[in-house]
Coordinates of C-alpha atoms in Angstrom, one line a residue:
M9 CA -11.9 -24.0 20.7
T10 CA -9.9 -21.3 22.4
A11 CA -6.3 -20.2 22.4
L12 CA -3.7 -22.0 24.5
D13 CA -3.6 -21.0 28.1
L14 CA -0.7 -18.7 28.9
S15 CA 0.5 -21.2 31.5
S16 CA 1.0 -23.8 28.7
P17 CA 4.6 -24.2 27.7
V18 CA 5.5 -23.5 24.0
A19 CA 8.5 -25.0 22.3
V20 CA 10.4 -23.8 19.3
V21 CA 12.7 -26.2 17.5
G22 CA 15.3 -24.5 15.3
T23 CA 16.9 -21.3 16.6
G24 CA 17.8 -19.4 13.5
T25 CA 16.3 -16.0 12.8
M26 CA 12.8 -17.2 12.4
G27 CA 12.9 -19.6 15.4
Q28 CA 14.2 -16.8 17.6
G29 CA 11.5 -14.4 16.4
I30 CA 8.7 -16.9 17.0
A31 CA 10.0 -17.7 20.4
Q32 CA 10.1 -14.0 21.3
V33 CA 6.5 -13.6 20.2
A34 CA 5.3 -16.5 22.4
L35 CA 7.5 -15.3 25.3
V36 CA 6.3 -11.7 25.2
A37 CA 2.7 -13.0 25.0
G38 CA 3.3 -14.7 28.4
H39 CA 4.1 -18.3 27.7
P40 CA 6.9 -20.4 29.2
V41 CA 9.1 -21.1 26.1
R42 CA 11.5 -23.9 25.5
L43 CA 14.2 -23.6 22.9
Y44 CA 15.8 -26.6 21.2
D45 CA 18.3 -26.9 18.4
V46 CA 20.1 -30.0 17.2
A47 CA 23.4 -28.1 17.2
P48 CA 25.1 -28.2 20.7
G49 CA 25.1 -24.8 22.4
R50 CA 22.9 -23.1 19.7
A51 CA 19.8 -22.9 22.0
Q52 CA 21.8 -21.2 24.7
E53 CA 23.1 -18.7 22.1
A54 CA 19.6 -18.1 20.9
A55 CA 18.3 -17.5 24.4
A56 CA 21.1 -14.9 24.9
A57 CA 20.2 -13.2 21.7
I58 CA 16.5 -13.0 22.6
G59 CA 17.4 -11.6 26.0
A60 CA 19.4 -8.8 24.3
R61 CA 16.4 -8.0 22.1
L62 CA 14.2 -7.8 25.2
D63 CA 16.7 -5.3 26.7
R64 CA 16.3 -3.2 23.5
L65 CA 12.5 -3.3 23.9
V66 CA 12.9 -1.9 27.4
E67 CA 15.1 0.8 26.1
K68 CA 12.4 1.7 23.5
D69 CA 9.7 1.7 26.3
R70 CA 7.9 -1.2 24.6
L71 CA 8.4 -3.5 27.7
T72 CA 8.8 -2.6 31.3
P73 CA 11.9 -4.0 33.2
A74 CA 9.5 -6.2 35.2
E75 CA 8.0 -7.6 32.0
R76 CA 11.5 -8.3 30.6
D77 CA 12.6 -10.0 33.7
G78 CA 9.5 -12.2 33.7
A79 CA 10.0 -13.1 30.1
R80 CA 13.6 -14.0 30.7
A81 CA 12.6 -16.2 33.6
R82 CA 10.2 -18.1 31.4
L83 CA 12.8 -18.8 28.6
L84 CA 14.5 -22.1 28.9
P85 CA 17.1 -23.5 26.4
V86 CA 17.1 -27.3 26.4
E87 CA 19.5 -30.0 25.2
N88 CA 17.2 -32.8 24.1
L89 CA 13.7 -33.3 22.8
A90 CA 12.6 -35.2 25.9
E91 CA 12.6 -31.9 27.8
L92 CA 9.7 -30.8 25.6
A93 CA 7.4 -33.5 26.9
D94 CA 5.0 -31.2 28.7
C95 CA 4.6 -28.6 25.9
S96 CA 1.2 -27.8 24.5
L97 CA 2.5 -26.4 21.2
V98 CA 5.8 -27.1 19.3
V99 CA 6.6 -24.9 16.4
E100 CA 9.3 -26.1 14.0
A101 CA 11.6 -23.7 12.2
V102 CA 14.4 -25.9 10.8
L103 CA 15.9 -26.3 7.3
E104 CA 13.4 -26.3 4.4
R105 CA 13.9 -30.0 3.7
L106 CA 11.0 -32.4 3.8
D107 CA 12.9 -35.4 5.1
A108 CA 14.4 -33.4 8.0
K109 CA 11.0 -32.0 9.0
Q110 CA 9.3 -35.3 8.8
Q111 CA 12.0 -37.0 10.9
L112 CA 11.8 -34.2 13.5
F113 CA 8.0 -34.6 13.9
R114 CA 8.2 -38.4 14.1
D115 CA 10.7 -37.9 17.0
L116 CA 8.5 -35.3 18.6
E117 CA 5.4 -37.5 18.4
D118 CA 7.3 -40.1 20.6
V119 CA 7.9 -37.4 23.2
V120 CA 4.9 -35.0 23.5
G121 CA 1.4 -35.8 24.7
D122 CA -1.4 -36.7 22.4
D123 CA -3.0 -33.3 22.9
C124 CA 0.1 -31.3 21.9
L125 CA -0.4 -29.2 18.8
L126 CA 2.4 -29.6 16.3
A127 CA 3.2 -26.8 13.8
T128 CA 5.6 -26.1 11.0
N129 CA 6.7 -22.6 9.9
T130 CA 7.5 -23.8 6.4
S131 CA 7.0 -21.3 3.6
S132 CA 7.5 -23.6 0.6
L133 CA 6.8 -27.2 1.6
S134 CA 3.5 -28.9 1.7
V135 CA 2.0 -29.0 5.2
T136 CA 0.2 -32.2 4.2
A137 CA 3.4 -33.8 3.2
V138 CA 5.3 -32.9 6.3
G139 CA 2.4 -34.0 8.5
G140 CA 2.0 -37.2 6.5
A141 CA 4.8 -38.8 8.5
L142 CA 2.8 -38.6 11.7
R143 CA 0.7 -41.2 13.4
H144 CA -1.9 -38.5 14.3
P145 CA -1.7 -35.9 11.5
G146 CA -4.9 -34.3 12.6
R147 CA -3.1 -32.2 15.2
F148 CA -0.6 -30.9 12.7
V149 CA -0.9 -27.4 11.2
G150 CA 1.1 -24.8 9.4
L151 CA 1.9 -21.6 11.3
H152 CA 3.7 -19.4 8.7
F153 CA 5.2 -16.3 10.3
F154 CA 6.8 -13.6 8.3
N155 CA 10.2 -12.2 8.9
P156 CA 10.9 -10.5 11.3
A157 CA 8.3 -12.4 13.3
P158 CA 8.1 -10.0 16.3
L159 CA 7.3 -7.1 13.9
M160 CA 5.3 -8.6 11.0
P161 CA 1.6 -8.9 12.0
L162 CA 0.6 -11.6 9.6
V163 CA 0.5 -15.4 10.3
E164 CA -0.9 -17.8 7.7
V165 CA -2.6 -20.7 9.5
V166 CA -2.5 -23.5 7.1
S167 CA -4.6 -26.6 7.3
G168 CA -3.1 -29.7 5.7
F169 CA -5.4 -32.3 4.1
A170 CA -5.6 -34.3 7.4
T171 CA -5.6 -31.3 9.8
D172 CA -8.5 -31.4 12.3
V173 CA -10.7 -28.3 12.4
T174 CA -10.2 -28.1 16.1
S175 CA -6.4 -28.0 15.7
A176 CA -6.6 -25.3 13.0
T177 CA -8.9 -23.2 15.2
R178 CA -6.7 -23.5 18.2
A179 CA -3.7 -22.5 16.2
Y180 CA -5.6 -19.5 14.8
E181 CA -6.9 -18.3 18.1
T182 CA -3.4 -18.7 19.7
A183 CA -1.8 -16.6 17.0
R184 CA -4.5 -13.9 17.6
A185 CA -3.9 -14.1 21.3
W186 CA -0.2 -13.4 20.6
G187 CA -1.2 -10.1 19.0
K188 CA -0.9 -11.4 15.4
T189 CA -3.4 -11.1 12.6
P190 CA -4.1 -14.7 11.5
V191 CA -5.6 -15.7 8.2
A192 CA -6.9 -19.2 7.5
C193 CA -5.5 -21.0 4.4
A194 CA -5.8 -24.4 2.8
D195 CA -2.6 -26.3 2.0
T196 CA -1.7 -25.0 -1.5
P197 CA 1.7 -24.2 -3.0
G198 CA 2.8 -20.8 -1.7
F199 CA -0.2 -20.6 0.7
I200 CA -1.8 -17.2 0.2
V201 CA 1.0 -14.6 0.0
N202 CA 3.7 -16.5 -1.9
R203 CA 1.1 -17.8 -4.4
I204 CA -0.6 -14.5 -5.2
A205 CA 2.5 -12.4 -5.0
R206 CA 4.3 -14.2 -7.9
P207 CA 3.2 -11.8 -10.6
F208 CA 4.5 -8.8 -8.7
Y209 CA 8.0 -10.1 -9.4
A210 CA 7.3 -12.0 -12.6
E211 CA 5.8 -9.2 -14.6
A212 CA 8.5 -6.7 -13.7
F213 CA 11.1 -9.2 -14.8
A214 CA 9.2 -9.9 -18.0
V215 CA 9.1 -6.2 -18.9
Y216 CA 12.8 -6.0 -18.3
E217 CA 13.5 -9.1 -20.3
A218 CA 11.5 -7.6 -23.2
Q219 CA 13.9 -4.6 -23.0
A220 CA 11.0 -2.3 -22.5
A221 CA 12.5 -0.6 -19.4
D222 CA 15.4 -0.8 -16.9
P223 CA 15.1 -2.0 -13.3
A224 CA 15.2 1.5 -11.8
T225 CA 12.4 2.8 -14.1
I226 CA 10.2 -0.3 -13.5
D227 CA 10.7 0.1 -9.7
A228 CA 9.9 3.8 -9.8
V229 CA 6.7 3.2 -11.7
L230 CA 5.6 0.5 -9.3
R231 CA 6.2 2.8 -6.4
E232 CA 5.2 6.2 -7.7
S233 CA 2.3 5.1 -9.9
G234 CA 1.2 1.7 -8.5
G235 CA 1.6 2.8 -4.8
F236 CA 3.6 -0.3 -3.8
R237 CA 6.1 0.2 -1.0
M238 CA 9.0 -1.1 -3.0
G239 CA 9.6 -2.1 -6.6
A240 CA 10.2 -5.7 -7.6
F241 CA 13.9 -5.3 -8.3
E242 CA 14.8 -3.6 -5.0
L243 CA 12.5 -5.9 -3.0
T244 CA 14.1 -9.0 -4.4
D245 CA 17.5 -7.6 -3.7
L246 CA 16.4 -7.1 -0.1
I247 CA 14.9 -10.6 0.2
G248 CA 17.8 -12.2 -1.6
Q249 CA 17.7 -13.3 -5.2
D250 CA 18.4 -16.9 -4.3
V251 CA 15.6 -16.9 -1.7
N252 CA 13.1 -15.2 -3.9
E253 CA 13.9 -17.4 -6.9
S254 CA 13.7 -20.5 -4.7
V255 CA 10.2 -19.7 -3.6
T256 CA 9.1 -19.0 -7.2
R257 CA 10.6 -22.2 -8.4
S258 CA 9.0 -24.2 -5.6
V259 CA 5.6 -22.8 -6.4
W260 CA 6.1 -23.4 -10.1
E261 CA 7.2 -27.0 -9.6
S262 CA 4.4 -27.7 -7.0
F263 CA 1.9 -26.5 -9.6
F264 CA 3.4 -29.0 -12.1
Q265 CA 5.2 -26.3 -14.0
D266 CA 2.2 -24.2 -14.6
V267 CA 3.2 -21.4 -17.0
R268 CA 1.6 -18.8 -14.8
F269 CA 4.4 -19.3 -12.3
T270 CA 7.3 -19.7 -14.6
P271 CA 10.6 -18.4 -13.0
S272 CA 12.5 -15.6 -14.7
L273 CA 15.6 -16.5 -16.8
A274 CA 17.1 -13.1 -16.0
Q275 CA 16.8 -13.8 -12.3
R276 CA 18.3 -17.2 -12.8
R277 CA 21.4 -15.6 -14.4
L278 CA 21.6 -13.2 -11.5
V279 CA 21.7 -16.0 -9.0
E280 CA 24.2 -18.0 -11.1
S281 CA 26.5 -15.1 -11.1
G282 CA 26.4 -14.8 -7.3
R283 CA 24.7 -11.4 -7.4
L284 CA 22.2 -12.2 -4.7
G285 CA 21.3 -8.7 -3.6
R286 CA 22.1 -6.6 -0.6
K287 CA 23.7 -9.5 1.3
A288 CA 26.2 -10.0 -1.5
G289 CA 26.8 -6.3 -2.2
Q290 CA 25.4 -6.7 -5.7
G291 CA 22.1 -7.7 -7.2
W292 CA 20.0 -5.8 -9.6
Y293 CA 21.6 -2.8 -8.0
G294 CA 25.1 -2.3 -6.4
Y295 CA 25.4 -1.8 -2.6
G296 CA 29.1 -1.1 -2.1
D297 CA 30.3 2.1 -0.6
A298 CA 31.1 3.5 -4.0
A299 CA 27.9 2.2 -5.7
E300 CA 25.6 4.8 -7.2
R301 CA 21.9 4.0 -7.4
P302 CA 20.7 4.4 -11.1
E303 CA 18.0 6.9 -11.7
P304 CA 14.7 6.0 -13.4
H305 CA 14.3 7.2 -17.0
T306 CA 12.4 10.5 -16.8
A307 CA 11.3 12.3 -20.0
E308 CA 12.6 15.8 -20.7
P309 CA 10.1 18.7 -20.3
A310 CA 7.5 19.0 -23.1
Q311 CA 4.9 21.5 -23.8
A312 CA 1.4 20.7 -22.6
P313 CA -1.3 20.4 -25.3
A314 CA -3.6 23.3 -25.7
Y315 CA -6.6 21.1 -25.3
V316 CA -7.8 17.5 -25.1
V317 CA -11.1 15.8 -26.1
A318 CA -12.4 13.0 -23.9
E319 CA -14.2 10.2 -25.7
G320 CA -15.8 8.2 -22.9
D321 CA -15.1 8.3 -19.2
L322 CA -11.6 6.7 -19.1
G323 CA -12.9 4.0 -16.8
P324 CA -10.5 3.5 -13.8
A325 CA -8.6 6.6 -15.0
S326 CA -11.6 8.9 -15.0
E327 CA -10.0 11.0 -12.2
L328 CA -7.7 12.4 -14.8
L329 CA -10.5 14.4 -16.3
A330 CA -10.8 16.5 -13.1
L331 CA -7.0 17.0 -13.0
I332 CA -7.0 18.2 -16.6
R333 CA -9.6 20.8 -15.9
E334 CA -7.8 21.9 -12.7
A335 CA -4.5 22.3 -14.7
G336 CA -6.3 24.8 -17.0
I337 CA -5.9 22.7 -20.1
G338 CA -8.7 23.2 -22.7
F339 CA -11.1 20.3 -22.3
R340 CA -14.3 19.0 -23.8
E341 CA -16.2 15.7 -23.8
D342 CA -17.5 13.9 -26.8
E343 CA -20.6 12.4 -25.2
E344 CA -21.7 10.6 -28.3
D345 CA -18.5 8.5 -28.4
H346 CA -18.4 5.5 -26.1
G347 CA -14.7 5.0 -26.2
T348 CA -12.3 5.4 -23.3
R349 CA -9.5 7.6 -24.6
L350 CA -8.3 11.2 -24.9
V351 CA -7.8 12.8 -28.3
L352 CA -4.8 15.1 -28.5
P353 CA -4.5 18.2 -30.8
G354 CA -2.4 16.4 -33.4
G355 CA -5.1 13.8 -33.8
G356 CA -3.2 11.1 -31.8
Q357 CA -4.9 9.3 -29.0
L358 CA -4.0 8.6 -25.4
A359 CA -5.5 5.4 -23.8
L360 CA -5.3 3.5 -20.5
A361 CA -3.3 0.3 -20.8
D362 CA -5.7 -2.4 -21.9
G363 CA -3.5 -5.4 -22.9
Q364 CA -3.1 -4.2 -26.5
T365 CA 0.0 -2.6 -28.1
S366 CA 0.6 0.8 -29.6
V367 CA 1.9 -0.7 -32.8
E368 CA -1.6 -2.1 -33.6
F369 CA -3.0 1.4 -34.1
R370 CA -2.4 4.4 -36.2
D371 CA -1.2 6.8 -33.5
V372 CA -1.8 5.8 -30.0
V373 CA 0.1 6.3 -26.7
Y374 CA -0.8 4.2 -23.8
F375 CA -0.6 5.3 -20.1
D376 CA -0.3 3.0 -17.2
L377 CA -2.6 2.3 -14.3
A378 CA -2.2 4.3 -11.1
L379 CA -3.4 3.6 -7.6
D380 CA -4.5 7.2 -7.3
Y381 CA -4.0 9.5 -10.3
R382 CA -4.2 12.6 -8.1
R383 CA -1.5 11.5 -5.7
A384 CA 0.7 9.6 -8.2
T385 CA 4.1 11.3 -8.8
R386 CA 5.0 9.3 -11.9
I387 CA 3.2 8.0 -14.9
A388 CA 4.5 5.5 -17.5
L389 CA 3.7 5.9 -21.2
S390 CA 4.3 3.4 -24.0
A391 CA 4.5 4.0 -27.7
S392 CA 5.7 2.1 -30.8
Q393 CA 8.3 3.1 -33.3
D394 CA 5.3 4.2 -35.6
T395 CA 3.9 6.6 -33.0
S396 CA 4.3 10.2 -34.2
H397 CA 6.7 12.4 -32.3
R398 CA 4.1 15.0 -31.9
T399 CA 1.6 12.6 -30.2
L400 CA 4.2 11.3 -27.8
A401 CA 5.4 14.8 -26.9
E402 CA 1.8 16.0 -26.3
A403 CA 1.1 13.0 -24.1
V404 CA 4.3 13.7 -22.1
G405 CA 3.5 17.3 -21.8
L406 CA -0.1 16.6 -20.6
F407 CA 1.0 14.5 -17.7
Q408 CA 3.9 16.9 -16.8
A409 CA 1.3 19.7 -16.7
L410 CA -0.6 17.5 -14.1
G411 CA 2.6 17.5 -12.0
K412 CA 3.8 14.1 -12.9
D413 CA 7.2 12.7 -13.8
V414 CA 6.9 10.7 -17.0
S415 CA 8.7 7.5 -17.9
V416 CA 8.4 6.4 -21.5
I417 CA 8.8 2.6 -21.8
G418 CA 8.7 0.2 -24.7
D419 CA 5.5 -1.0 -26.4
V420 CA 4.6 -3.9 -24.1
P421 CA 1.0 -4.9 -23.7
G422 CA -0.5 -4.1 -20.3
M423 CA 2.6 -2.0 -19.4
I424 CA 3.9 -2.4 -15.8
V425 CA 1.3 -1.6 -13.1
A426 CA -1.8 -2.7 -15.1
R427 CA -0.6 -6.1 -16.1
T428 CA 0.8 -6.7 -12.6
V429 CA -2.4 -5.8 -10.8
A430 CA -4.6 -7.7 -13.3
R431 CA -2.6 -10.9 -12.8
I432 CA -2.7 -10.5 -9.0
V433 CA -6.5 -10.0 -9.1
D434 CA -6.8 -13.1 -11.3
L435 CA -4.8 -15.4 -9.0
A436 CA -6.8 -14.1 -6.1
H437 CA -10.1 -15.0 -7.7
D438 CA -8.8 -18.4 -8.7
A439 CA -7.6 -19.0 -5.1
V440 CA -11.1 -18.2 -3.7
A441 CA -12.8 -20.4 -6.3
K442 CA -10.5 -23.3 -5.3
G443 CA -11.1 -22.9 -1.6
V444 CA -7.7 -21.7 -0.6
A445 CA -9.0 -18.7 1.5
T446 CA -11.7 -16.1 1.7
E447 CA -11.6 -12.8 -0.1
E448 CA -11.3 -11.0 3.2
D449 CA -8.3 -13.2 4.3
I450 CA -6.6 -12.8 1.0
D451 CA -6.9 -9.0 1.1
T452 CA -5.6 -9.0 4.7
A453 CA -2.7 -11.3 3.8
M454 CA -1.5 -9.3 0.8
R455 CA -1.7 -5.9 2.7
L456 CA 0.0 -7.2 5.9
G457 CA 2.3 -9.9 4.4
V458 CA 3.8 -7.9 1.6
N459 CA 2.6 -4.3 2.3
Y460 CA 0.4 -4.0 -0.9
P461 CA -1.5 -0.7 -1.0
L462 CA -4.7 -2.6 -1.6
G463 CA -5.8 -6.2 -1.4
P464 CA -6.6 -7.9 -4.8
F465 CA -10.3 -7.7 -4.2
E466 CA -10.1 -4.1 -3.1
W467 CA -8.3 -3.5 -6.4
S468 CA -11.0 -5.5 -8.3
R469 CA -13.8 -3.5 -6.8
R470 CA -12.1 -0.2 -7.5
L471 CA -11.3 -1.1 -11.1
G472 CA -14.6 -2.7 -12.1
R473 CA -15.6 -6.3 -12.3
G474 CA -14.6 -6.9 -15.9
W475 CA -11.4 -4.8 -16.0
A476 CA -8.8 -7.5 -15.1
Y477 CA -10.5 -10.1 -17.3
D478 CA -10.6 -7.8 -20.4
L479 CA -6.9 -6.8 -20.0
L480 CA -5.7 -10.4 -19.5
D481 CA -7.9 -11.6 -22.4
D482 CA -6.2 -9.1 -24.7
L483 CA -2.8 -10.0 -23.3
H484 CA -3.5 -13.7 -23.9
M485 CA -4.3 -13.0 -27.5
R486 CA -0.8 -11.4 -27.9
D487 CA 1.0 -14.1 -25.8
P488 CA -0.9 -17.4 -26.2
S489 CA 1.5 -19.3 -24.0
G490 CA -1.2 -19.5 -21.3
R491 CA 0.7 -17.2 -18.9
Y492 CA -2.0 -14.5 -19.3
A493 CA -5.0 -16.7 -19.9
P494 CA -7.6 -15.4 -17.4
S495 CA -8.9 -18.1 -15.0
L496 CA -12.4 -19.5 -15.2
A497 CA -13.1 -17.9 -11.8
L498 CA -12.3 -14.4 -13.3
Y499 CA -14.3 -15.2 -16.4
R500 CA -17.3 -16.1 -14.3
H501 CA -16.9 -13.0 -12.2
A502 CA -16.8 -10.7 -15.2
Y503 CA -19.5 -12.5 -17.2
A504 CA -21.9 -12.6 -14.2
S505 CA -21.5 -8.8 -13.9
E506 CA -22.2 -8.3 -17.6
K507 CA -25.3 -10.6 -17.4
R508 CA -26.7 -8.7 -14.4
E509 CA -26.1 -5.4 -16.1
G510 CA -27.8 -6.6 -19.3
T511 CA -31.0 -7.7 -17.5
S512 CA -31.3 -4.8 -15.0

C-alpha cells in the first residue's frame, strides 16, 4: 500500500494551532487541502494565517514564490462537511472530547467515500474508542503530529483495535511522503511518547517533593549531566502545567490508576493556583519583566583529594577513571576488589547512584549518572546527615578538579538522572513486550518527539543490560508502593543476560 497520490484532496477539520499546522504540512507536500471548522468564519481565518506563514517561508528561502502561489491555490476553506465528499484523507484536530470526535466521524462517514481514510490527531484519547462509533472502523487510524506540526518531524501512526493493516500502512507511507518520520504504534494510553516520557517529569517532581533539591538545581542536573535539552520544570512551564498534568492524569486513569503513572501533587497545586507556566507569567519559574531566574545550587570550591583508589571499574561511570588520571590526581586500582566505587583519602567512598541511600552506609557519597562524563558540566552528589564533612568535601573537590560544577542534593535513592533514565528504560522494555512498538520506533520517537539525547534502548545498551533492573529493584525495596517495581520484561532482559554470561 502506497502513500496517497498528490492529486488526492486532504481535509483538516478543526483549525486551531494543530489543525493549521497539519494543513500546512499536507499543502506544502503538494496536496489540495480543504479546511473546515464548525465555527463560522474560522476556516477562512485559518487559511489567511497559513498564507501568512507561507509568505514567511518564502522570506526564509524555504519556499519559492511559485511554490507558495501554488500552495495558496490548492488551499480551500469550506463552510460545510458536504464539501469534503471527494477527499481521500480527513484528519481531525478538534477538542479532546470523545463524544465530540465520535459525532464528527459519524457525520463524516455519511459524506465521504468508502475508500476515504479517516484519522484523528488525538494525543490522549483512545483511537479505538473514537473509531468505535464508525460503521467501518477499519479505515480509521491515529495520526498524532507534534506541535508545531510543520517543524516537528515525528508522527505517531496509531492502529486502533479495529484498524486494517492497509489503512495503517497507507497512513504511515503518506506521513513519510510528507517529509515526516513516522513510527508505528498500537493503541495504548499515551501511545509511545506520552507513555514513556512520564518518568522524566514524575521523577523530577518526586525529588522536589522529597525536598532533596529545588527546581533550578534539578533542571540543571538533567541538562548538564543527563544531556536532556531542557529540565522537567522548565519544559512543563513551556508546555503549560495544565496541559502536562492533563496528559499525565489521562495516562494514569487509562491504565486504571497504575501507580507508575501517578500524577504529582505538587504539580496539581501549581495548576490549582493558576500558575500554568509561561503563558500565565508564572509556573515553577516567574516570567514577568522583573522576574529573575533562580540559579541552581552549586557547591563552593573545595580542595581536590590527593589520590583516590578505584575498587572495580565503576560500570557506566568507568570513563571517570581516565579523567582522574588526566587531572593529575594520584590514582591506583585495587584489582582484587570487585566493587564499583572510589575510596577517598579520608576512608569515605564515592559510588555511582544505584537505588540505595547514603544513610545506609558508614560514609558514602553517591554521584549521579551522566550521559557523557567527559562532556558533562555538572555532577550531582548526595549524602546523608551522617556522612562526614571530609568525605563530602573530598568528593566535591574531586569533581571540581575534573572541571565540573557540583550540586549537592538530599539523600534520595537513585538521585535525579539515574532514576529517571532507569524508569524510562523500564517503560520502554515493557512497551515492546506488550506489542506497543518496536525498539527502533521507540528510540526514534523519544529522540524526535521530546528531543531525548538517546533513545531508551540506546541508553540500555550503553549502561548494560542489568543496570536499570538492579537500580529499580533497589529503589523498590526502599519504596514498596510499586512505583519502582521493575517490569517482568526488564527482569527477563536482565536475567537472560546473566544466564548467558554464566554459561559462556
